[in-house]
Amino acid sequence: MSLKGFHIVFITVVTLFFAFFAGWAFTGGVSQDASFWMNVGWVCLVVSLITPVYGVFFIKKAKKLYL
């Protein structure tokens, strides 16, 4: 697997991880310490929305480098 391919897979895994963790923080984590896990959930949600944007930016930049 090339470095470009690994980078795309890594971005996908990170996005899914943070989306899952945000979902857990909003549902399961709230029963433990609500204020802390709500903050963690919001941070994870923001990261899970930003990483695909970075992925698109990376793919566009990689296309320019390899063409």
PDB file of C-alpha atoms in Angstrom, residues 8-54:
ATOM      1  CA  ILE A   8      -6.650   7.895   3.074  1.00  0.00           C
ATOM      2  CA  VAL A   9      -7.371   4.736   5.095  1.00  0.00           C
ATOM      3  CA  PHE A  10      -6.007   6.400   8.247  1.00  0.00           C
ATOM      4  CA  ILE A  11      -8.219   9.479   7.750  1.00  0.00           C
ATOM      5  CA  THR A  12     -11.232   7.207   7.297  1.00  0.00           C
ATOM      6  CA  VAL A  13     -10.458   5.209  10.450  1.00  0.00           C
ATOM      7  CA  VAL A  14      -9.887   8.377  12.497  1.00  0.00           C
ATOM      8  CA  THR A  15     -13.187   9.840  11.277  1.00  0.00           C
ATOM      9  CA  LEU A  16     -15.119   6.693  12.186  1.00  0.00           C
ATOM     10  CA  PHE A  17     -13.387   6.418  15.564  1.00  0.00           C
ATOM     11  CA  PHE A  18     -14.208   9.987  16.566  1.00  0.00           C
ATOM     12  CA  ALA A  19     -17.795   9.687  15.300  1.00  0.00           C
ATOM     13  CA  PHE A  20     -18.291   6.492  17.326  1.00  0.00           C
ATOM     14  CA  PHE A  21     -16.656   8.012  20.396  1.00  0.00           C
ATOM     15  CA  ALA A  22     -18.817  11.146  20.106  1.00  0.00           C
ATOM     16  CA  GLY A  23     -21.923   8.977  19.929  1.00  0.00           C
ATOM     17  CA  TRP A  24     -20.816   7.032  22.969  1.00  0.00           C
ATOM     18  CA  ALA A  25     -19.970  10.217  24.893  1.00  0.00           C
ATOM     19  CA  PHE A  26     -23.433  11.656  24.208  1.00  0.00           C
ATOM     20  CA  THR A  27     -25.246   8.467  25.202  1.00  0.00           C
ATOM     21  CA  GLY A  28     -23.223   6.240  27.549  1.00  0.00           C
ATOM     22  CA  GLY A  29     -20.776   8.735  28.958  1.00  0.00           C
ATOM     23  CA  VAL A  30     -23.452  11.169  30.096  1.00  0.00           C
ATOM     24  CA  SER A  31     -24.587   8.738  32.767  1.00  0.00           C
ATOM     25  CA  GLN A  32     -21.168   8.987  34.479  1.00  0.00           C
ATOM     26  CA  ASP A  33     -20.078  12.645  34.521  1.00  0.00           C
ATOM     27  CA  ALA A  34     -22.409  14.618  32.304  1.00  0.00           C
ATOM     28  CA  SER A  35     -20.508  17.881  31.919  1.00  0.00           C
ATOM     29  CA  PHE A  36     -17.157  16.245  31.136  1.00  0.00           C
ATOM     30  CA  TRP A  37     -18.521  13.725  28.636  1.00  0.00           C
ATOM     31  CA  MET A  38     -20.699  16.305  26.906  1.00  0.00           C
ATOM     32  CA  ASN A  39     -17.573  18.385  26.287  1.00  0.00           C
ATOM     33  CA  VAL A  40     -15.689  15.324  25.070  1.00  0.00           C
ATOM     34  CA  GLY A  41     -18.607  14.501  22.784  1.00  0.00           C
ATOM     35  CA  TRP A  42     -18.645  17.944  21.217  1.00  0.00           C
ATOM     36  CA  VAL A  43     -14.890  17.910  20.642  1.00  0.00           C
ATOM     37  CA  CYS A  44     -15.073  14.457  19.051  1.00  0.00           C
ATOM     38  CA  LEU A  45     -17.995  15.534  16.884  1.00  0.00           C
ATOM     39  CA  VAL A  46     -16.080  18.561  15.609  1.00  0.00           C
ATOM     40  CA  VAL A  47     -12.997  16.447  14.873  1.00  0.00           C
ATOM     41  CA  SER A  48     -15.114  13.850  13.060  1.00  0.00           C
ATOM     42  CA  LEU A  49     -16.478  16.635  10.843  1.00  0.00           C
ATOM     43  CA  ILE A  50     -13.097  18.274  10.188  1.00  0.00           C
ATOM     44  CA  THR A  51     -11.099  15.176   9.254  1.00  0.00           C
ATOM     45  CA  PRO A  52     -13.084  14.419   6.050  1.00  0.00           C
ATOM     46  CA  VAL A  53     -12.515  18.026   4.967  1.00  0.00           C
ATOM     47  CA  TYR A  54      -8.801  17.464   5.488  1.00  0.00           C
TER      48      TYR A  54
END
